[in-house]
Coordinates of C-alpha atoms in Angstrom, one line a residue:
X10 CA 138.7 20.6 188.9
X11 CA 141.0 22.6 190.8
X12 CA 138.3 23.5 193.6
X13 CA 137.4 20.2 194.6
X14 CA 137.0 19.6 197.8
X15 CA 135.2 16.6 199.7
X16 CA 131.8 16.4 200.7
X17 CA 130.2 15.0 203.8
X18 CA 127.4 12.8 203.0
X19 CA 125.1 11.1 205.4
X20 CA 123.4 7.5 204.6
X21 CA 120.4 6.8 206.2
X22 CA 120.4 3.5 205.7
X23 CA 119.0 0.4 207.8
X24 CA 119.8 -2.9 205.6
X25 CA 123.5 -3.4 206.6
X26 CA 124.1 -5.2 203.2
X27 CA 123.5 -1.9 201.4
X28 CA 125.6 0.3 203.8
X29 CA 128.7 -2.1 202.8
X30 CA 128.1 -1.7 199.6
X31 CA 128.0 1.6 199.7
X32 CA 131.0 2.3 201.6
X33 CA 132.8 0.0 199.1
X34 CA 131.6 2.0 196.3
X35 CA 133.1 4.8 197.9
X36 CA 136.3 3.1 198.6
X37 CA 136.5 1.2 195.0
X38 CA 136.1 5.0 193.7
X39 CA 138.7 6.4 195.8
X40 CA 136.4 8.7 197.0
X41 CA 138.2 11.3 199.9
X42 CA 134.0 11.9 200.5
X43 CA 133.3 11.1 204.3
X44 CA 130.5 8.8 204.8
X45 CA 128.5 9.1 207.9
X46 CA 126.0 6.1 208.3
X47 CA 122.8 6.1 210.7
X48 CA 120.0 3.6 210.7
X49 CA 117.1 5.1 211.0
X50 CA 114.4 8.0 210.4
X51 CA 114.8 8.8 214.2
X52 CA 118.8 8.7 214.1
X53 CA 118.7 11.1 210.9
X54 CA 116.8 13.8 212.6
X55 CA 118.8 13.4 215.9
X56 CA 122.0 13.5 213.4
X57 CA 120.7 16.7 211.7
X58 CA 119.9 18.4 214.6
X59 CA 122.7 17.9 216.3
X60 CA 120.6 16.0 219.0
X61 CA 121.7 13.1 221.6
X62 CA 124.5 11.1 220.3
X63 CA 125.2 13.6 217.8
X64 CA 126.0 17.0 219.3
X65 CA 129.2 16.9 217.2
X66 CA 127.8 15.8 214.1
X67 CA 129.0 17.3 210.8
X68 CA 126.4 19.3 208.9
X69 CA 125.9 16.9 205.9
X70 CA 126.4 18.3 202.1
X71 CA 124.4 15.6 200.6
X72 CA 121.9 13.0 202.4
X73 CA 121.0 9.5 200.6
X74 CA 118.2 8.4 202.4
X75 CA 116.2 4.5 202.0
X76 CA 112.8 4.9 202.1
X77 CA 112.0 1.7 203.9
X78 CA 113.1 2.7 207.7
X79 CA 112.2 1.7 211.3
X80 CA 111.1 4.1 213.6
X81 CA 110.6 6.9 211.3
X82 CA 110.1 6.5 207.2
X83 CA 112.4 7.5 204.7
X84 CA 109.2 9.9 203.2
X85 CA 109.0 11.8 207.1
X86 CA 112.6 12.0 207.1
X87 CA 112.6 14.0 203.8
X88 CA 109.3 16.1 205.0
X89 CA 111.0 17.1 208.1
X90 CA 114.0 18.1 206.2
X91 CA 112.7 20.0 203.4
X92 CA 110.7 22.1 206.2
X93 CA 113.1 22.8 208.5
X94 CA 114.5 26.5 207.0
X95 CA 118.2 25.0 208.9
X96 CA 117.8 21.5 206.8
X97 CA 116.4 22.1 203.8
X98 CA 119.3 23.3 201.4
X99 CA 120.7 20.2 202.3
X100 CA 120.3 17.8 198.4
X101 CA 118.4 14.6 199.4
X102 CA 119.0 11.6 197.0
X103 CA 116.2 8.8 197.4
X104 CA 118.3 5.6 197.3
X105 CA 115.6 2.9 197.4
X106 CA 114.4 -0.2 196.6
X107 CA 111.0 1.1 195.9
X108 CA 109.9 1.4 191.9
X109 CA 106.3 1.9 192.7
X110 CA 105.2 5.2 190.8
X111 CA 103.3 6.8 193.9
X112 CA 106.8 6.4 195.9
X113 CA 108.9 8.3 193.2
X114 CA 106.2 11.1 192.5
X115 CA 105.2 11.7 196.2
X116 CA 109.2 12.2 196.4
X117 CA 109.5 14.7 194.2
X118 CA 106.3 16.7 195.6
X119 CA 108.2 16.2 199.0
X120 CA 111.3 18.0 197.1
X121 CA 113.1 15.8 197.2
X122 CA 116.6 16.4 194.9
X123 CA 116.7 12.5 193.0
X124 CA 115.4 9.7 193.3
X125 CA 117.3 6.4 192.1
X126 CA 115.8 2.8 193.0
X127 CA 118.7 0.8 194.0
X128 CA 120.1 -2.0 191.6
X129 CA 120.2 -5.4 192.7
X130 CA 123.1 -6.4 191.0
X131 CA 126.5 -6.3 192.6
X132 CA 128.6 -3.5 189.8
X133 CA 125.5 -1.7 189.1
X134 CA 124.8 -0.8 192.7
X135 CA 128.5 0.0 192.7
X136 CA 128.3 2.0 190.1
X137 CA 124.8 3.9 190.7
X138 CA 126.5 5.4 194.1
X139 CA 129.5 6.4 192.4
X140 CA 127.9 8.0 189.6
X141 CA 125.9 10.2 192.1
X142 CA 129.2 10.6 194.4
X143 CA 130.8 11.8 190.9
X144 CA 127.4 13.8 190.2
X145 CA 127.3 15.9 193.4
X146 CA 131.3 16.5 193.8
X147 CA 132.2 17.8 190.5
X148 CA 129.3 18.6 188.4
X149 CA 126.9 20.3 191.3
X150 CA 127.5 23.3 193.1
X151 CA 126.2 22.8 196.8
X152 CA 125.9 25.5 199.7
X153 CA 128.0 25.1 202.7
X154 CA 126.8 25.2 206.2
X155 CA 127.3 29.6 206.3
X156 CA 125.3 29.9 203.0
X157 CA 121.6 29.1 204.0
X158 CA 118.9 30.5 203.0

């Protein structure tokens, strides 16, 4: 694809085991993605709206967000995103451990875009994040900062 160009994606992540893994699975995939990590629901809001520590934080193409945070859950995060007019063209991938039905439907009513429980196994976990890297930057069209609605 002759168009390509990388994405920013935020992790909101808390488990530090997962955030390495996921930044190797963007570095095993040669992804040129940039992957900006905070560690909680409070952090992701701050980093969203540009608050505190993030005044120069880059508007985020694509958010994976845990469900299971401190300070904030993984389920606020996504309501205050999807509500916010600013925030809520932004995709938001559930990347979770969470299988429970109520989790993955109460998701969905929240809008969110996906929802993928995370595998436990080394590769597959590997792979699930690059097939959603893969998903987003070459088969999805996403709206840049200037194109909200």
């Amino acid at each position: 694809m002759t168009d390509w160009q990388p994405i920013d994606v935020l992790l909101v992540e808390d488990d530090q085991g997962d955030i390495l893994l996921t930044k190797e699975a963007f570095d095993l995939n040669k992804v040129r993605n940039r992957l900006n990590v905070v560690n909680d629901g409070e952090q992701a809001m701050a980093y969203l709206r540009k608050q505190d520590a993030f005044l120069d934080a880059t508007r985020p193409d694509l958010i994976l967000l845990d469900l299971n945070l401190p300070r904030m859950s993984g389920m606020e995060v996504l309501q205050e995103v999807k509500a916010d007019p600013l925030l809520r063209t932004i995709p938001v991938v559930i990347l979770t451990t969470s299988e429970a039905e109520e989790d993955i439907l109460h998701s969905y009513r929240l809008h969110a875009n996906a929802y993928v429980s995370k595998p436990v196994d080394f590769e597959q976990f590997i792979r699930v994040v690059q097939q959603i890297d893969d998903f987003f930057v070459t088969v999805v069209k996403l709206p840049r900062e200037g194109q909200r609605l």
